[in-house]
Short mmCIF file of C-alpha atoms in Angstrom, two decimals:
data_model
loop_
_atom_site.label_atom_id
_atom_site.label_comp_id
_atom_site.label_asym_id
_atom_site.label_seq_id
_atom_site.Cartn_x
_atom_site.Cartn_y
_atom_site.Cartn_z
CA MET N 1 0.00 0.00 0.00
CA ALA N 2 1.08 3.58 -0.58
CA SER N 3 1.92 5.78 2.38
CA THR N 4 -0.92 7.70 4.00
CA PHE N 5 1.01 10.94 3.42
CA MET N 6 1.99 10.12 -0.17
CA GLY N 7 -0.50 12.61 -1.62
CA LEU N 8 1.05 15.45 0.38
CA GLU N 9 4.50 14.68 -1.04
CA THR N 10 3.11 14.49 -4.59
CA ALA N 11 1.44 17.88 -4.22
CA ARG N 12 4.57 19.37 -2.63
CA ARG N 13 6.63 18.26 -5.60
CA GLY N 14 4.11 19.85 -7.92
CA MET N 15 4.33 23.17 -6.06
CA THR N 16 8.14 23.08 -6.07
CA ALA N 17 8.36 22.25 -9.78
CA GLN N 18 5.81 24.89 -10.81
CA GLN N 19 7.51 27.45 -8.61
CA GLY N 20 10.83 26.77 -10.36
CA ALA N 21 9.09 27.13 -13.72
CA LEU N 22 7.65 30.48 -12.59
CA TYR N 23 11.11 31.68 -11.55
CA THR N 24 12.48 30.74 -14.98
CA THR N 25 9.57 32.52 -16.67
CA GLY N 26 10.33 35.61 -14.63
CA ASN N 27 13.98 35.42 -15.71
CA ASN N 28 12.91 35.21 -19.36
CA ILE N 29 10.66 38.26 -19.00
CA ALA N 30 13.41 40.22 -17.26
CA ASN N 31 15.84 39.46 -20.12
CA ALA N 32 13.40 40.04 -22.96
CA ASN N 33 15.57 42.88 -24.28
CA THR N 34 18.97 41.46 -23.34
CA LEU N 35 21.17 41.09 -26.42
CA GLY N 36 22.24 37.50 -26.99
CA TYR N 37 19.95 36.02 -24.33
CA THR N 38 18.38 32.66 -25.14
CA ARG N 39 15.05 31.89 -23.54
CA GLN N 40 15.09 29.10 -20.98
CA ARG N 41 12.63 26.54 -19.75
CA VAL N 42 12.45 24.04 -16.93
CA ASP N 43 12.68 20.46 -18.13
CA LEU N 44 9.78 18.96 -16.15
CA GLN N 45 9.95 15.18 -15.72
CA GLN N 46 7.81 12.59 -13.97
CA SER N 47 9.25 11.40 -10.70
CA GLU N 48 9.83 7.69 -10.13
CA SER N 49 6.59 5.72 -9.86
CA PHE N 50 5.57 3.76 -6.76
CA PRO N 51 6.29 1.02 -6.05
CA SER N 52 9.70 0.56 -7.64
CA VAL N 53 10.63 -2.87 -8.92
CA GLY N 54 12.13 -5.16 -6.28
CA THR N 55 11.63 -8.38 -4.30
CA ASN N 56 10.26 -6.48 -1.29
CA ALA N 57 7.93 -4.26 -3.31
CA PRO N 58 4.30 -4.29 -2.04
CA LYS N 59 1.84 -6.23 -4.14
CA MET N 60 -0.29 -3.71 -6.04
CA PRO N 61 -2.24 -4.03 -9.27
CA GLY N 62 -0.11 -1.25 -10.86
CA GLN N 63 2.32 1.59 -10.24
CA MET N 64 1.16 4.96 -9.01
CA GLY N 65 2.64 8.29 -10.09
CA THR N 66 4.46 10.26 -7.43
CA GLY N 67 4.44 13.69 -9.04
CA VAL N 68 6.90 15.83 -11.00
CA VAL N 69 10.50 16.97 -10.63
CA ALA N 70 12.43 19.75 -12.35
CA GLY N 71 15.14 17.96 -14.32
CA ALA N 72 17.18 20.98 -15.43
CA VAL N 73 16.86 24.54 -16.69
CA VAL N 74 17.77 24.31 -20.39
CA ARG N 75 18.11 26.79 -23.26
CA VAL N 76 15.71 26.69 -26.20
CA ARG N 77 18.16 26.84 -29.10
CA GLU N 78 18.59 25.21 -32.51
CA THR N 79 22.22 24.33 -33.32
CA PHE N 80 21.53 23.95 -37.04
CA LEU N 81 20.32 27.56 -37.25
CA ASP N 82 23.48 28.71 -35.46
CA THR N 83 25.58 26.93 -38.08
CA GLN N 84 23.58 28.53 -40.89
CA TYR N 85 23.83 31.97 -39.33
CA ARG N 86 27.60 31.77 -38.96
CA SER N 87 27.99 30.58 -42.54
CA GLU N 88 26.03 33.59 -43.81
CA ALA N 89 27.89 35.92 -41.42
CA SER N 90 31.24 34.95 -42.95
CA LYS N 91 29.92 35.65 -46.45
CA LEU N 92 28.45 38.97 -45.38
CA GLY N 93 31.72 39.98 -43.71
CA TYR N 94 33.59 39.24 -46.95
CA TRP N 95 31.28 41.03 -49.36
CA GLU N 96 30.67 44.07 -47.14
CA ASN N 97 34.38 44.75 -46.84
CA ARG N 98 35.00 44.14 -50.55
CA SER N 99 32.12 46.44 -51.45
CA ALA N 100 33.54 49.17 -49.21
CA ALA N 101 37.03 48.86 -50.75
CA LEU N 102 35.73 49.05 -54.32
CA SER N 103 33.43 51.92 -53.39
CA ASN N 104 36.46 53.84 -52.11
CA LEU N 105 38.28 53.17 -55.38
CA GLU N 106 35.30 54.45 -57.37
CA THR N 107 35.29 57.61 -55.28
CA ILE N 108 39.03 58.15 -55.82
CA LEU N 109 39.00 57.63 -59.59
CA ASN N 110 35.74 59.60 -59.91
CA GLU N 111 34.95 58.52 -63.46
CA PRO N 112 33.24 59.82 -65.47
CA SER N 113 33.60 63.38 -64.20
CA ASP N 114 35.08 66.77 -65.03
CA SER N 115 37.96 66.30 -62.60
CA GLY N 116 39.19 62.77 -63.27
CA LEU N 117 42.06 61.39 -65.31
CA SER N 118 39.98 61.19 -68.49
CA ALA N 119 39.14 64.88 -68.24
CA ALA N 120 42.82 65.77 -67.67
CA MET N 121 43.89 63.71 -70.70
CA ASP N 122 41.16 65.24 -72.88
CA SER N 123 42.23 68.73 -71.85
CA PHE N 124 45.85 67.89 -72.71
CA TRP N 125 44.77 66.48 -76.08
CA LYS N 126 42.70 69.59 -76.83
CA SER N 127 45.62 71.86 -75.92
CA LEU N 128 47.77 69.98 -78.47
CA GLN N 129 45.03 70.40 -81.05
CA ASP N 130 44.91 74.11 -80.32
CA MET N 131 48.71 74.34 -80.64
CA ALA N 132 48.49 72.58 -84.00
CA VAL N 133 46.39 75.48 -85.28
CA ASP N 134 49.23 77.94 -84.51
CA PRO N 135 52.38 76.03 -83.44
CA GLN N 136 54.39 79.21 -82.91
CA ASN N 137 51.85 80.73 -80.52
CA ALA N 138 53.54 81.01 -77.12
CA GLY N 139 50.19 81.08 -75.34
CA ALA N 140 49.14 77.77 -76.93
CA ARG N 141 52.46 76.19 -75.95
CA ALA N 142 52.07 77.49 -72.38
CA VAL N 143 48.67 75.82 -72.18
CA VAL N 144 50.21 72.55 -73.41
CA ARG N 145 52.81 72.74 -70.66
CA GLN N 146 50.21 73.45 -67.96
CA ARG N 147 47.91 70.71 -69.23
CA GLY N 148 50.86 68.32 -69.21
CA ILE N 149 51.61 69.29 -65.62
CA ALA N 150 47.91 68.66 -64.81
CA VAL N 151 48.11 65.16 -66.33
CA ALA N 152 51.22 64.33 -64.28
CA GLU N 153 49.71 65.73 -61.09
CA THR N 154 46.51 63.78 -61.68
CA PHE N 155 48.49 60.56 -61.96
CA ASN N 156 50.44 61.55 -58.82
CA TYR N 157 47.26 62.25 -56.89
CA LEU N 158 45.54 59.03 -57.94
CA HIS N 159 48.57 56.90 -57.11
CA GLN N 160 49.11 58.58 -53.74
CA THR N 161 45.44 58.35 -52.79
CA VAL N 162 45.17 54.67 -53.73
CA SER N 163 48.40 54.05 -51.80
CA ALA N 164 46.85 55.78 -48.79
CA GLU N 165 43.82 53.49 -49.08
CA LYS N 166 46.19 50.54 -49.16
CA ALA N 167 47.87 51.81 -45.99
CA ASP N 168 44.43 52.07 -44.36
CA ALA N 169 43.74 48.48 -45.42
CA LYS N 170 46.98 47.42 -43.72
CA ASN N 171 45.84 49.10 -40.51
CA GLU N 172 42.46 47.40 -40.87
CA LEU N 173 44.27 44.09 -41.30
CA SER N 174 46.15 44.66 -38.04
CA VAL N 175 42.89 45.53 -36.27
CA ALA N 176 41.20 42.41 -37.66
CA GLU N 177 44.11 40.27 -36.46
CA LYS N 178 43.83 41.72 -32.95
CA GLU N 179 40.04 41.30 -32.88
CA ILE N 180 40.30 37.66 -33.94
CA ASN N 181 42.89 36.87 -31.27
CA THR N 182 40.85 38.71 -28.63
CA LEU N 183 37.74 36.71 -29.54
CA LEU N 184 39.69 33.44 -29.45
CA SER N 185 41.09 34.30 -26.02
CA GLN N 186 37.62 35.14 -24.72
CA ILE N 187 36.16 31.91 -26.10
CA ASP N 188 38.94 29.98 -24.38
CA GLN N 189 38.23 31.73 -21.07
CA VAL N 190 34.52 30.96 -21.31
CA ASN N 191 35.39 27.35 -22.20
CA LYS N 192 37.41 27.04 -19.00
CA GLN N 193 34.57 28.48 -16.91
CA ILE N 194 32.09 26.10 -18.50
CA GLY N 195 34.47 23.19 -17.96
CA SER N 196 34.64 23.93 -14.23
CA ILE N 197 30.84 24.09 -13.79
CA GLU N 198 29.41 21.27 -15.93
CA PRO N 199 31.03 18.34 -14.06
CA ASN N 200 29.14 19.45 -10.92
CA GLY N 201 25.79 18.74 -12.54
CA TYR N 202 24.85 22.31 -13.55
CA LEU N 203 24.07 23.91 -16.91
CA PRO N 204 25.79 27.34 -17.20
CA ASN N 205 23.24 28.76 -19.64
CA ASP N 206 24.49 32.34 -19.33
CA LEU N 207 28.00 31.20 -20.26
CA TYR N 208 26.60 29.25 -23.20
CA ASP N 209 24.94 32.45 -24.43
CA LYS N 210 28.15 34.41 -24.02
CA ARG N 211 30.15 31.81 -25.93
CA ASP N 212 27.61 31.68 -28.76
CA GLY N 213 27.78 35.46 -29.07
CA LEU N 214 31.57 35.31 -29.33
CA LEU N 215 31.35 32.57 -31.97
CA ASP N 216 28.90 34.70 -33.96
CA GLU N 217 31.38 37.59 -33.89
CA LEU N 218 34.27 35.32 -34.89
CA SER N 219 32.31 33.91 -37.84
CA LYS N 220 32.35 37.35 -39.52
CA PHE N 221 36.10 37.10 -40.00
CA ALA N 222 36.39 33.59 -41.41
CA ASN N 223 34.55 30.36 -42.07
CA ILE N 224 34.58 28.33 -38.86
CA LYS N 225 33.37 24.92 -37.74
CA VAL N 226 32.33 24.40 -34.13
CA SER N 227 32.26 21.02 -32.38
CA TYR N 228 32.02 20.17 -28.68
CA GLU N 229 34.04 17.96 -26.39
CA ALA N 230 31.90 15.87 -24.05
CA PRO N 231 32.25 16.95 -20.40
CA GLY N 232 33.20 14.55 -17.65
CA GLY N 233 32.27 14.14 -14.01
CA ASN N 234 28.59 14.31 -13.08
CA ALA N 235 27.64 16.46 -16.08
CA LEU N 236 24.03 16.38 -17.20
CA ALA N 237 23.10 14.91 -20.56
CA GLN N 238 22.21 18.41 -21.82
CA ALA N 239 25.69 19.80 -21.00
CA GLU N 240 27.38 21.08 -24.19
CA GLY N 241 31.01 20.77 -23.13
CA LYS N 242 33.97 22.81 -24.35
CA ALA N 243 33.77 24.30 -27.84
CA ILE N 244 36.41 23.20 -30.37
CA VAL N 245 36.70 25.89 -33.07
CA THR N 246 38.33 24.98 -36.38
CA LEU N 247 39.14 27.30 -39.27
CA VAL N 248 37.92 25.68 -42.49
CA ASP N 249 37.95 26.59 -46.16
CA ASP N 250 34.82 26.97 -48.26
CA LYS N 251 34.80 23.23 -48.98
CA GLY N 252 34.89 22.34 -45.29
CA ASN N 253 38.54 21.27 -45.22
CA ALA N 254 40.34 22.16 -41.99
CA LEU N 255 43.04 24.83 -42.24
CA GLY N 256 43.90 24.89 -38.55
CA THR N 257 42.47 24.65 -35.04
CA LEU N 258 41.70 28.01 -33.45
CA VAL N 259 40.50 26.83 -30.03
CA ASP N 260 40.76 23.38 -28.49
CA LYS N 261 40.70 21.91 -24.99
CA ASP N 262 44.25 23.10 -24.39
CA GLY N 263 43.55 26.75 -25.20
CA ALA N 264 43.45 29.31 -28.01
CA LYS N 265 45.92 29.52 -30.88
CA GLN N 266 47.32 32.87 -32.01
CA VAL N 267 46.44 34.00 -35.55
CA LYS N 268 49.14 36.04 -37.27
CA VAL N 269 49.18 37.64 -40.70
CA ASN N 270 52.66 37.32 -42.25
CA SER N 271 53.87 39.85 -44.84
CA ASN N 272 56.57 39.49 -47.48
CA ALA N 273 60.11 40.81 -47.06
CA ASP N 274 59.14 44.29 -48.33
CA ASP N 275 56.10 44.42 -46.05
CA THR N 276 53.95 45.33 -49.05
CA ALA N 277 51.72 42.27 -49.28
CA VAL N 278 50.50 39.28 -47.27
CA GLN N 279 52.38 36.05 -47.86
CA SER N 280 50.85 33.60 -45.35
CA ILE N 281 48.69 33.28 -42.26
CA SER N 282 49.85 31.45 -39.15
CA ILE N 283 47.46 29.58 -36.84
CA GLY N 284 49.57 28.58 -33.89
CA ASP N 285 52.38 26.51 -35.39
CA THR N 286 50.47 25.92 -38.63
CA VAL N 287 51.36 28.21 -41.56
CA VAL N 288 48.86 28.51 -44.40
CA ASP N 289 50.03 29.99 -47.71
CA ILE N 290 47.82 32.92 -48.62
CA ASN N 291 46.92 31.32 -51.96
CA ASN N 292 45.50 28.34 -50.04
CA PHE N 293 43.59 30.50 -47.57
CA ASN N 294 40.16 30.02 -49.14
CA SER N 295 38.10 30.80 -46.06
CA THR N 296 35.42 33.36 -46.87
CA GLY N 297 35.19 36.19 -44.35
CA LYS N 298 36.30 39.69 -43.53
CA LEU N 299 39.92 38.60 -43.02
CA LYS N 300 40.21 37.25 -46.56
CA SER N 301 38.53 40.35 -47.98
CA VAL N 302 40.91 42.73 -46.18
CA VAL N 303 43.88 40.67 -47.39
CA GLU N 304 42.58 40.86 -50.97
CA SER N 305 42.12 44.61 -50.65
CA TYR N 306 45.52 45.29 -49.09
CA GLY N 307 47.42 42.90 -51.34
CA TYR N 308 49.03 39.47 -51.34
CA VAL N 309 51.74 37.52 -53.12
CA ASP N 310 50.18 35.31 -55.78
CA GLN N 311 51.42 31.92 -56.94
CA ASN N 312 53.74 33.55 -59.46
CA GLY N 313 55.37 35.69 -56.79
CA GLU N 314 53.70 38.86 -58.09
CA LEU N 315 51.78 41.40 -56.04
CA ALA N 316 48.02 41.07 -56.42
CA GLY N 317 44.94 42.48 -54.75
CA THR N 318 42.40 45.25 -55.25
CA PHE N 319 44.64 48.22 -54.49
CA ASN N 320 47.81 46.65 -55.92
CA ASP N 321 46.03 45.92 -59.19
CA MET N 322 44.82 49.51 -59.47
CA LEU N 323 48.28 50.90 -58.67
CA LYS N 324 49.71 48.62 -61.34
CA GLU N 325 47.16 49.84 -63.90
CA LEU N 326 47.93 53.48 -63.10
CA ASP N 327 51.64 52.74 -63.55
CA ASN N 328 50.93 51.03 -66.87
CA LEU N 329 48.94 54.01 -68.13
CA ALA N 330 51.41 56.65 -66.94
CA TYR N 331 54.55 54.77 -68.02
CA THR N 332 53.29 53.79 -71.49
CA PHE N 333 51.79 57.18 -72.29
CA ALA N 334 54.83 59.11 -71.02
CA THR N 335 57.40 56.95 -72.84
CA GLU N 336 55.46 56.90 -76.11
CA PHE N 337 54.85 60.64 -75.94
CA ASN N 338 58.54 61.22 -75.22
CA LYS N 339 59.57 59.11 -78.23
CA VAL N 340 57.63 61.30 -80.61
CA HIS N 341 58.59 64.47 -78.78
CA GLU N 342 62.30 63.57 -78.88
CA GLU N 343 62.15 62.74 -82.60
CA GLY N 344 60.77 66.20 -83.40
CA LEU N 345 62.48 69.53 -83.15
CA SER N 346 61.77 72.43 -80.89
CA PRO N 347 62.72 76.06 -81.56
CA ASN N 348 65.72 75.75 -79.23
CA GLU N 349 66.85 72.54 -80.93
CA ILE N 350 66.67 74.18 -84.34
CA LYS N 351 68.54 77.17 -82.99
CA ASP N 352 71.22 75.39 -80.92
CA GLY N 353 71.35 72.01 -82.59
CA ASP N 354 70.55 70.09 -79.39
CA LYS N 355 68.49 66.96 -79.72
CA ALA N 356 66.22 64.61 -77.72
CA ILE N 357 64.34 66.83 -75.29
CA SER N 358 61.82 64.78 -73.24
CA PHE N 359 58.43 66.18 -72.31
CA PHE N 360 57.67 63.91 -69.35
CA ALA N 361 60.21 62.76 -66.75
CA ASP N 362 60.70 60.70 -63.61
CA SER N 363 60.95 62.98 -60.57
CA GLU N 364 63.19 60.53 -58.70
CA SER N 365 65.58 59.89 -61.57
CA ALA N 366 68.87 61.82 -61.52
CA ASP N 367 68.59 62.89 -65.16
CA GLY N 368 64.80 62.61 -65.40
CA SER N 369 64.94 59.49 -67.58
CA ILE N 370 62.00 57.07 -67.37
CA THR N 371 63.26 53.54 -66.79
CA ASP N 372 61.17 51.97 -64.01
CA ARG N 373 57.50 51.23 -64.60
CA ASN N 374 56.77 50.23 -60.99
CA GLY N 375 55.39 53.22 -59.08
CA PHE N 376 55.94 55.62 -61.98
CA ALA N 377 52.46 57.14 -61.68
CA SER N 378 53.52 58.65 -58.36
CA ARG N 379 56.76 60.03 -59.85
CA MET N 380 55.50 61.33 -63.18
CA THR N 381 56.34 64.95 -63.84
CA ILE N 382 57.31 67.42 -66.58
CA SER N 383 60.96 67.51 -67.60
CA GLN N 384 63.05 70.40 -66.38
CA ASP N 385 63.74 71.47 -69.98
CA ILE N 386 60.04 72.00 -70.61
CA ARG N 387 59.69 73.88 -67.33
CA ASN N 388 62.64 76.12 -68.21
CA SER N 389 61.47 77.18 -71.64
CA LEU N 390 58.39 76.94 -73.83
CA ASP N 391 60.78 76.86 -76.81
CA ASN N 392 61.76 73.34 -75.80
CA ILE N 393 58.32 72.01 -76.81
CA THR N 394 58.55 70.21 -80.15
CA ASN N 395 56.72 71.85 -83.03
CA ALA N 396 58.75 70.90 -86.13
CA ASP N 397 59.43 67.79 -88.21
CA PRO N 398 63.15 66.77 -88.26
CA SER N 399 62.91 66.07 -92.02
CA ASN N 400 61.71 69.60 -92.58
CA PRO N 401 62.98 71.75 -89.68
CA THR N 402 60.57 74.57 -90.16
CA LEU N 403 59.18 76.34 -87.12
CA GLY N 404 55.48 75.82 -86.64
CA ASP N 405 54.84 72.46 -88.34
CA ALA N 406 51.21 71.69 -87.56
CA THR N 407 51.58 68.19 -88.97
CA TYR N 408 54.10 67.15 -86.35
CA VAL N 409 52.13 68.75 -83.50
CA SER N 410 49.11 66.76 -84.65
CA LYS N 411 51.29 63.65 -84.47
CA LEU N 412 51.83 64.40 -80.78
CA ALA N 413 48.11 64.88 -80.30
CA GLU N 414 47.35 61.52 -81.89
CA ILE N 415 49.39 59.56 -79.34
CA ILE N 416 46.35 59.37 -77.08
CA ASN N 417 44.45 57.66 -79.92
CA ASN N 418 47.26 55.37 -81.11
CA LYS N 419 47.34 51.76 -79.97
CA TYR N 420 50.11 50.72 -77.62
CA ASP N 421 50.76 47.89 -75.18
CA TYR N 422 49.47 49.75 -72.12
CA GLY N 423 49.05 46.65 -70.03
CA ASN N 424 52.49 45.17 -70.72
CA ASN N 425 50.70 42.06 -71.93
CA SER N 426 51.22 42.25 -75.73
CA GLU N 427 47.67 43.53 -76.27
CA GLN N 428 47.35 46.74 -78.27
CA SER N 429 44.92 49.44 -77.18
CA ASN N 430 44.66 53.22 -77.14
CA PHE N 431 44.65 55.19 -73.92
CA ARG N 432 40.91 55.80 -73.79
CA ASN N 433 39.91 52.21 -74.45
CA TYR N 434 42.42 50.80 -71.99
CA PHE N 435 41.43 53.23 -69.24
CA GLU N 436 37.74 52.60 -69.93
CA GLY N 437 38.46 48.89 -69.59
CA VAL N 438 40.10 49.45 -66.21
CA ILE N 439 37.20 51.60 -64.98
CA GLY N 440 34.62 49.23 -66.43
CA SER N 441 36.19 46.18 -64.80
CA MET N 442 36.27 47.96 -61.46
CA ALA N 443 32.64 49.08 -61.85
CA VAL N 444 31.49 45.55 -62.63
CA SER N 445 33.36 44.20 -59.62
CA ALA N 446 31.86 46.91 -57.40
CA GLN N 447 28.37 46.18 -58.71
CA GLU N 448 28.83 42.48 -58.05
CA ALA N 449 30.14 43.16 -54.54
CA ASN N 450 27.20 45.44 -53.75
CA LYS N 451 24.75 42.85 -55.04
CA MET N 452 26.36 39.99 -53.14
CA ALA N 453 26.55 42.08 -49.96
CA ALA N 454 22.83 42.84 -50.23
CA ASN N 455 22.01 39.18 -50.91
CA SER N 456 24.17 37.99 -48.01
CA ALA N 457 22.58 40.53 -45.67
CA THR N 458 19.11 39.31 -46.69
CA LEU N 459 20.03 35.65 -46.19
CA GLN N 460 21.65 36.34 -42.84
CA GLN N 461 18.62 38.32 -41.70
CA THR N 462 16.32 35.50 -42.80
CA VAL N 463 18.31 32.92 -40.83
CA ASP N 464 18.52 35.28 -37.85
CA ASN N 465 14.74 35.76 -37.90
CA ARG N 466 14.29 31.99 -37.86
CA ARG N 467 16.78 31.67 -35.03
CA MET N 468 15.09 34.44 -33.06
CA SER N 469 11.71 32.79 -33.54
CA VAL N 470 13.11 29.77 -31.71
CA SER N 471 15.42 31.35 -29.14
CA SER N 472 14.21 34.86 -28.38
CA VAL N 473 11.77 35.75 -25.61
CA SER N 474 8.14 36.26 -26.60
CA LEU N 475 6.36 38.23 -23.89
CA ASP N 476 2.99 36.89 -25.02
CA GLU N 477 4.20 33.33 -24.71
CA GLU N 478 5.84 33.99 -21.35
CA MET N 479 2.64 35.57 -19.99
CA THR N 480 0.73 32.47 -21.11
CA ASN N 481 3.30 30.25 -19.40
CA MET N 482 3.11 32.37 -16.28
CA ILE N 483 -0.65 31.87 -16.01
CA GLN N 484 -0.26 28.15 -16.77
CA PHE N 485 2.37 27.60 -14.06
CA GLN N 486 0.47 29.80 -11.62
CA GLN N 487 -2.68 27.75 -12.04
CA ALA N 488 -0.71 24.50 -11.71
CA TYR N 489 0.90 25.84 -8.53
CA ASN N 490 -2.52 26.83 -7.13
CA ALA N 491 -3.94 23.42 -8.00
CA SER N 492 -1.09 21.67 -6.19
CA ALA N 493 -1.68 23.90 -3.17
CA ARG N 494 -5.38 23.07 -3.30
CA MET N 495 -4.46 19.40 -3.43
CA ILE N 496 -2.55 19.80 -0.17
CA THR N 497 -5.66 21.37 1.38
CA VAL N 498 -7.76 18.43 0.22
CA MET N 499 -5.24 15.94 1.59
CA ASP N 500 -5.22 17.86 4.87
CA GLU N 501 -9.00 17.50 5.11
CA LEU N 502 -8.76 13.77 4.38
CA LEU N 503 -6.12 13.24 7.03
CA ASP N 504 -8.08 15.36 9.51
CA LYS N 505 -11.06 13.11 8.97
CA ILE N 506 -8.93 10.01 9.50
CA ILE N 507 -7.12 11.32 12.54
CA ASN N 508 -9.84 13.32 14.28
CA GLY N 509 -13.09 11.95 12.89
CA MET N 510 -12.62 8.19 12.97
CA GLY N 511 -12.73 5.86 15.98
CA VAL N 512 -14.90 8.14 18.15
CA VAL N 513 -18.11 6.04 18.09
CA GLY N 514 -19.28 5.15 21.60
CA ARG N 515 -17.30 7.81 23.39
#
């Protein structure tokens, strides 16, 4: 037979369990607006039935329930949605940074406009056309000189500004490296705290939330895979254990372990000998060549913007590529223009018999000669001869040294329309077409980056909405739960009152006949 007071114990358990559920509901309501909080619930379970199986168990036709117990306070969270969210976060981090870098380049080049390189070249071309009308006109030649200075200064400005953007990208790379290592250190610290609590039979839900928030932040920088090491001791079945964070490429192949049971690994971005581009990335003792670092995220995007050493040992990247294109344009145009200018004769050459006066020069060259293509756009200038005298500007054909040969001046003007190997790749193109190709390629890349950033943001928001629908606190739902648990608590209390009346009848109302 069951104990006479068994009903009281069953009701007491009901009150205790419902009270715990009410406390948890109150905690959810209090944290409704707490960033990163995951709603919790009490895992209510039936207590062991009576009688338990055994040789001395009383003979009863069946087992009777003994009430309810609170198994554990658990988080309501879907791991699959976390994985999806972090995958989309890494893509968004990549495309947002790439979009910003290309947007900055578009702002710097400012094409088409009245103040860009195209406008400066057109003005220079028009000044040569005007000089062809009257080659001996000093005013026309002065305009040519000033327009030539404007072309050189425009190249200087563009190269210096893009170089400044590259320097900013390097600073951003250093900041990203520090942020990643800080996040890894924090995840390791939370892991250690969780590892000291779980074996004692508790679920550190607040620490789980903190760790998940840190993992979400880390996923913006690179593609990560998170697994968990089973805890020991008296850990509950719901205990998550320590997080093992692995850096993976876009195909899921491991590139290195970021956090394991022994601690966090340091991530370091390694530059080449000149400190002008990224060569590899170290994860603890593991070194990953930058060409094999195919992990989508902000880190990869910043590296691509700043620059890296490709498989051929050449500098590549968004800003490096643009600097190279500016050098190609400036070097090819200046050298080709100088060839024609040196072949012709200027008034001073006809007068003094001197030959080979260059129009453009290298500001860092001792004699002004143009020999190095790399970085020339930042060094392009007008030769000192042209600065000293307008009579050093070519305006006569050497086969017919007559002052004021419009035909030869027109030959100078046509250089912008002639086809040359501007890209140093054996492909012939004129200045306008080549520059339009550079601008067009950049515009297409920027448009793609903007589109992909918008798509990634939409997908991430969709996944986040689904995750929030599972994990976030709904005040309406919590109010419903509060009423439900309150009524269950009241019913258990009423059950104790009923049992009290029954026992009172047994104790005080029975066995009094005949007194």
